Amino acid sequence: MGHNNGPRLEPFGIRAAWLRFANSRELRRLAKLEARINRKRAAMAVMIEERRTIMNRCIRRMRRKDGKQ
């Protein structure tokens, strides 16, 4: 992939020497794990953003109560 000035691809975003020694069964399992990890990261990002929204809303209420805004 990277031999003709194209972008060099790193399987699963991992740049590790050991990855070259994985067999096809292990690569399939790594692909499934990577998909699960990415879904969990996305879900976590949504939850963190929701927490930040609630926190900011509460901070605004707190400041209004104290007459600071």
mmCIF file of N, CA and C in Angstrom:
data_model
loop_
_atom_site.group_PDB
_atom_site.id
_atom_site.type_symbol
_atom_site.label_atom_id
_atom_site.label_comp_id
_atom_site.label_asym_id
_atom_site.label_seq_id
_atom_site.Cartn_x
_atom_site.Cartn_y
_atom_site.Cartn_z
ATOM 1 N N MET A 1 0.806 -1.190 0.000
ATOM 2 C CA MET A 1 0.000 0.000 0.000
ATOM 3 C C MET A 1 0.856 1.263 0.000
ATOM 4 N N GLY A 2 1.912 1.274 0.768
ATOM 5 C CA GLY A 2 2.711 2.472 0.876
ATOM 6 C C GLY A 2 3.881 2.515 -0.086
ATOM 7 N N HIS A 3 3.986 1.572 -1.014
ATOM 8 C CA HIS A 3 5.157 1.501 -1.869
ATOM 9 C C HIS A 3 5.119 2.486 -3.030
ATOM 10 N N ASN A 4 3.964 3.067 -3.357
ATOM 11 C CA ASN A 4 3.893 3.998 -4.482
ATOM 12 C C ASN A 4 3.333 5.359 -4.044
ATOM 13 N N ASN A 5 3.923 5.884 -2.994
ATOM 14 C CA ASN A 5 3.586 7.196 -2.460
ATOM 15 C C ASN A 5 2.175 7.288 -1.887
ATOM 16 N N GLY A 6 1.524 6.178 -1.704
ATOM 17 C CA GLY A 6 0.222 6.184 -1.044
ATOM 18 C C GLY A 6 0.418 6.188 0.464
ATOM 19 N N PRO A 7 -0.637 6.432 1.206
ATOM 20 C CA PRO A 7 -0.490 6.438 2.662
ATOM 21 C C PRO A 7 -0.175 5.040 3.183
ATOM 22 N N ARG A 8 0.712 4.966 4.129
ATOM 23 C CA ARG A 8 1.064 3.684 4.728
ATOM 24 C C ARG A 8 -0.038 3.299 5.696
ATOM 25 N N LEU A 9 -0.583 2.117 5.517
ATOM 26 C CA LEU A 9 -1.680 1.670 6.353
ATOM 27 C C LEU A 9 -1.152 0.882 7.545
ATOM 28 N N GLU A 10 -1.712 1.177 8.691
ATOM 29 C CA GLU A 10 -1.378 0.436 9.898
ATOM 30 C C GLU A 10 -2.624 -0.335 10.295
ATOM 31 N N PRO A 11 -2.565 -1.645 10.267
ATOM 32 C CA PRO A 11 -3.753 -2.421 10.620
ATOM 33 C C PRO A 11 -4.228 -2.085 12.025
ATOM 34 N N PHE A 12 -5.497 -1.769 12.160
ATOM 35 C CA PHE A 12 -6.136 -1.496 13.447
ATOM 36 C C PHE A 12 -5.515 -0.302 14.159
ATOM 37 N N GLY A 13 -4.784 0.546 13.446
ATOM 38 C CA GLY A 13 -4.156 1.693 14.070
ATOM 39 C C GLY A 13 -2.995 1.330 14.976
ATOM 40 N N ILE A 14 -2.486 0.116 14.809
ATOM 41 C CA ILE A 14 -1.405 -0.374 15.666
ATOM 42 C C ILE A 14 -0.124 -0.448 14.849
ATOM 43 N N ARG A 15 0.903 0.213 15.327
ATOM 44 C CA ARG A 15 2.205 0.106 14.688
ATOM 45 C C ARG A 15 3.082 -0.729 15.624
ATOM 46 N N ALA A 16 3.054 -2.038 15.415
ATOM 47 C CA ALA A 16 3.799 -2.933 16.292
ATOM 48 C C ALA A 16 4.420 -4.050 15.459
ATOM 49 N N ALA A 17 5.625 -4.393 15.818
ATOM 50 C CA ALA A 17 6.343 -5.440 15.084
ATOM 51 C C ALA A 17 5.653 -6.799 15.221
ATOM 52 N N TRP A 18 5.032 -7.042 16.369
ATOM 53 C CA TRP A 18 4.418 -8.350 16.605
ATOM 54 C C TRP A 18 3.228 -8.599 15.693
ATOM 55 N N LEU A 19 2.617 -7.538 15.172
ATOM 56 C CA LEU A 19 1.421 -7.691 14.351
ATOM 57 C C LEU A 19 1.710 -8.467 13.071
ATOM 58 N N ARG A 20 2.945 -8.386 12.584
ATOM 59 C CA ARG A 20 3.305 -9.133 11.372
ATOM 60 C C ARG A 20 3.290 -10.634 11.593
ATOM 61 N N PHE A 21 3.325 -11.063 12.853
ATOM 62 C CA PHE A 21 3.383 -12.488 13.161
ATOM 63 C C PHE A 21 2.018 -13.072 13.517
ATOM 64 N N ALA A 22 0.968 -12.263 13.426
ATOM 65 C CA ALA A 22 -0.380 -12.757 13.725
ATOM 66 C C ALA A 22 -0.896 -13.559 12.537
ATOM 67 N N ASN A 23 -1.540 -14.674 12.850
ATOM 68 C CA ASN A 23 -2.113 -15.479 11.770
ATOM 69 C C ASN A 23 -3.499 -14.946 11.415
ATOM 70 N N SER A 24 -4.144 -15.531 10.419
ATOM 71 C CA SER A 24 -5.423 -15.005 9.926
ATOM 72 C C SER A 24 -6.516 -15.077 10.989
ATOM 73 N N ARG A 25 -6.515 -16.121 11.795
ATOM 74 C CA ARG A 25 -7.513 -16.241 12.862
ATOM 75 C C ARG A 25 -7.344 -15.118 13.891
ATOM 76 N N GLU A 26 -6.114 -14.846 14.256
ATOM 77 C CA GLU A 26 -5.835 -13.773 15.215
ATOM 78 C C GLU A 26 -6.168 -12.402 14.631
ATOM 79 N N LEU A 27 -5.904 -12.222 13.342
ATOM 80 C CA LEU A 27 -6.240 -10.956 12.699
ATOM 81 C C LEU A 27 -7.746 -10.720 12.677
ATOM 82 N N ARG A 28 -8.517 -11.791 12.427
ATOM 83 C CA ARG A 28 -9.981 -11.659 12.467
ATOM 84 C C ARG A 28 -10.442 -11.272 13.857
ATOM 85 N N ARG A 29 -9.866 -11.892 14.881
ATOM 86 C CA ARG A 29 -10.229 -11.574 16.264
ATOM 87 C C ARG A 29 -9.829 -10.138 16.605
ATOM 88 N N LEU A 30 -8.646 -9.717 16.171
ATOM 89 C CA LEU A 30 -8.216 -8.338 16.387
ATOM 90 C C LEU A 30 -9.168 -7.352 15.722
ATOM 91 N N ALA A 31 -9.650 -7.684 14.535
ATOM 92 C CA ALA A 31 -10.589 -6.808 13.836
ATOM 93 C C ALA A 31 -11.878 -6.654 14.633
ATOM 94 N N LYS A 32 -12.395 -7.758 15.184
ATOM 95 C CA LYS A 32 -13.617 -7.697 15.990
ATOM 96 C C LYS A 32 -13.391 -6.884 17.252
ATOM 97 N N LEU A 33 -12.244 -7.113 17.899
ATOM 98 C CA LEU A 33 -11.934 -6.368 19.119
ATOM 99 C C LEU A 33 -11.797 -4.876 18.828
ATOM 100 N N GLU A 34 -11.149 -4.541 17.738
ATOM 101 C CA GLU A 34 -10.971 -3.132 17.372
ATOM 102 C C GLU A 34 -12.314 -2.459 17.132
ATOM 103 N N ALA A 35 -13.235 -3.156 16.487
ATOM 104 C CA ALA A 35 -14.567 -2.592 16.257
ATOM 105 C C ALA A 35 -15.283 -2.361 17.584
ATOM 106 N N ARG A 36 -15.199 -3.324 18.502
ATOM 107 C CA ARG A 36 -15.833 -3.165 19.814
ATOM 108 C C ARG A 36 -15.223 -2.005 20.587
ATOM 109 N N ILE A 37 -13.905 -1.894 20.542
ATOM 110 C CA ILE A 37 -13.216 -0.807 21.242
ATOM 111 C C ILE A 37 -13.658 0.541 20.678
ATOM 112 N N ASN A 38 -13.747 0.653 19.357
ATOM 113 C CA ASN A 38 -14.157 1.915 18.741
ATOM 114 C C ASN A 38 -15.585 2.281 19.119
ATOM 115 N N ARG A 39 -16.481 1.297 19.166
ATOM 116 C CA ARG A 39 -17.861 1.573 19.568
ATOM 117 C C ARG A 39 -17.920 2.042 21.012
ATOM 118 N N LYS A 40 -17.141 1.404 21.881
ATOM 119 C CA LYS A 40 -17.124 1.801 23.296
ATOM 120 C C LYS A 40 -16.538 3.205 23.463
ATOM 121 N N ARG A 41 -15.512 3.522 22.700
ATOM 122 C CA ARG A 41 -14.936 4.872 22.757
ATOM 123 C C ARG A 41 -15.963 5.913 22.340
ATOM 124 N N ALA A 42 -16.718 5.609 21.270
ATOM 125 C CA ALA A 42 -17.731 6.552 20.794
ATOM 126 C C ALA A 42 -18.820 6.739 21.842
ATOM 127 N N ALA A 43 -19.255 5.648 22.451
ATOM 128 C CA ALA A 43 -20.286 5.739 23.487
ATOM 129 C C ALA A 43 -19.770 6.521 24.688
ATOM 130 N N MET A 44 -18.531 6.304 25.054
ATOM 131 C CA MET A 44 -17.941 7.025 26.178
ATOM 132 C C MET A 44 -17.870 8.514 25.870
ATOM 133 N N ALA A 45 -17.511 8.872 24.647
ATOM 134 C CA ALA A 45 -17.437 10.283 24.266
ATOM 135 C C ALA A 45 -18.804 10.946 24.388
ATOM 136 N N VAL A 46 -19.868 10.241 24.013
ATOM 137 C CA VAL A 46 -21.220 10.790 24.134
ATOM 138 C C VAL A 46 -21.566 11.010 25.597
ATOM 139 N N MET A 47 -21.259 10.042 26.453
ATOM 140 C CA MET A 47 -21.567 10.175 27.878
ATOM 141 C C MET A 47 -20.777 11.317 28.514
ATOM 142 N N ILE A 48 -19.515 11.457 28.144
ATOM 143 C CA ILE A 48 -18.688 12.529 28.699
ATOM 144 C C ILE A 48 -19.234 13.884 28.267
ATOM 145 N N GLU A 49 -19.651 14.002 27.021
ATOM 146 C CA GLU A 49 -20.221 15.259 26.539
ATOM 147 C C GLU A 49 -21.517 15.592 27.266
ATOM 148 N N GLU A 50 -22.348 14.588 27.509
ATOM 149 C CA GLU A 50 -23.590 14.818 28.250
ATOM 150 C C GLU A 50 -23.286 15.271 29.678
ATOM 151 N N ARG A 51 -22.301 14.650 30.308
ATOM 152 C CA ARG A 51 -21.893 15.056 31.653
ATOM 153 C C ARG A 51 -21.406 16.500 31.656
ATOM 154 N N ARG A 52 -20.628 16.880 30.655
ATOM 155 C CA ARG A 52 -20.115 18.246 30.552
ATOM 156 C C ARG A 52 -21.269 19.240 30.391
ATOM 157 N N THR A 53 -22.269 18.877 29.591
ATOM 158 C CA THR A 53 -23.428 19.742 29.396
ATOM 159 C C THR A 53 -24.167 19.959 30.708
ATOM 160 N N ILE A 54 -24.412 18.894 31.458
ATOM 161 C CA ILE A 54 -25.103 18.998 32.742
ATOM 162 C C ILE A 54 -24.281 19.828 33.721
ATOM 163 N N MET A 55 -23.000 19.594 33.757
ATOM 164 C CA MET A 55 -22.118 20.328 34.657
ATOM 165 C C MET A 55 -22.169 21.822 34.356
ATOM 166 N N ASN A 56 -22.059 22.186 33.077
ATOM 167 C CA ASN A 56 -22.090 23.600 32.701
ATOM 168 C C ASN A 56 -23.431 24.243 33.034
ATOM 169 N N ARG A 57 -24.505 23.507 32.832
ATOM 170 C CA ARG A 57 -25.832 24.014 33.176
ATOM 171 C C ARG A 57 -25.919 24.291 34.672
ATOM 172 N N CYS A 58 -25.419 23.378 35.478
ATOM 173 C CA CYS A 58 -25.454 23.549 36.936
ATOM 174 C C CYS A 58 -24.563 24.711 37.376
ATOM 175 N N ILE A 59 -23.427 24.867 36.739
ATOM 176 C CA ILE A 59 -22.531 25.979 37.076
ATOM 177 C C ILE A 59 -23.216 27.309 36.771
ATOM 178 N N ARG A 60 -23.910 27.405 35.627
ATOM 179 C CA ARG A 60 -24.632 28.643 35.308
ATOM 180 C C ARG A 60 -25.703 28.935 36.356
ATOM 181 N N ARG A 61 -26.448 27.908 36.775
ATOM 182 C CA ARG A 61 -27.469 28.091 37.810
ATOM 183 C C ARG A 61 -26.836 28.576 39.108
ATOM 184 N N MET A 62 -25.718 27.968 39.474
ATOM 185 C CA MET A 62 -25.026 28.327 40.705
ATOM 186 C C MET A 62 -24.583 29.796 40.649
ATOM 187 N N ARG A 63 -24.039 30.226 39.519
ATOM 188 C CA ARG A 63 -23.585 31.610 39.372
ATOM 189 C C ARG A 63 -24.758 32.587 39.404
ATOM 190 N N ARG A 64 -25.868 32.206 38.747
ATOM 191 C CA ARG A 64 -27.048 33.076 38.794
ATOM 192 C C ARG A 64 -27.540 33.241 40.225
ATOM 193 N N LYS A 65 -27.547 32.145 41.002
ATOM 194 C CA LYS A 65 -27.997 32.185 42.387
ATOM 195 C C LYS A 65 -27.117 33.116 43.210
ATOM 196 N N ASP A 66 -25.830 33.105 42.933
ATOM 197 C CA ASP A 66 -24.889 33.959 43.670
ATOM 198 C C ASP A 66 -24.828 35.374 43.115
ATOM 199 N N GLY A 67 -25.588 35.653 42.041
ATOM 200 C CA GLY A 67 -25.617 36.988 41.455
ATOM 201 C C GLY A 67 -24.363 37.354 40.697
ATOM 202 N N LYS A 68 -23.632 36.364 40.193
ATOM 203 C CA LYS A 68 -22.360 36.648 39.518
ATOM 204 C C LYS A 68 -22.515 36.834 38.013
ATOM 205 N N GLN A 69 -23.727 36.671 37.478
ATOM 206 C CA GLN A 69 -23.903 36.883 36.031
ATOM 207 C C GLN A 69 -25.120 37.705 35.754
#
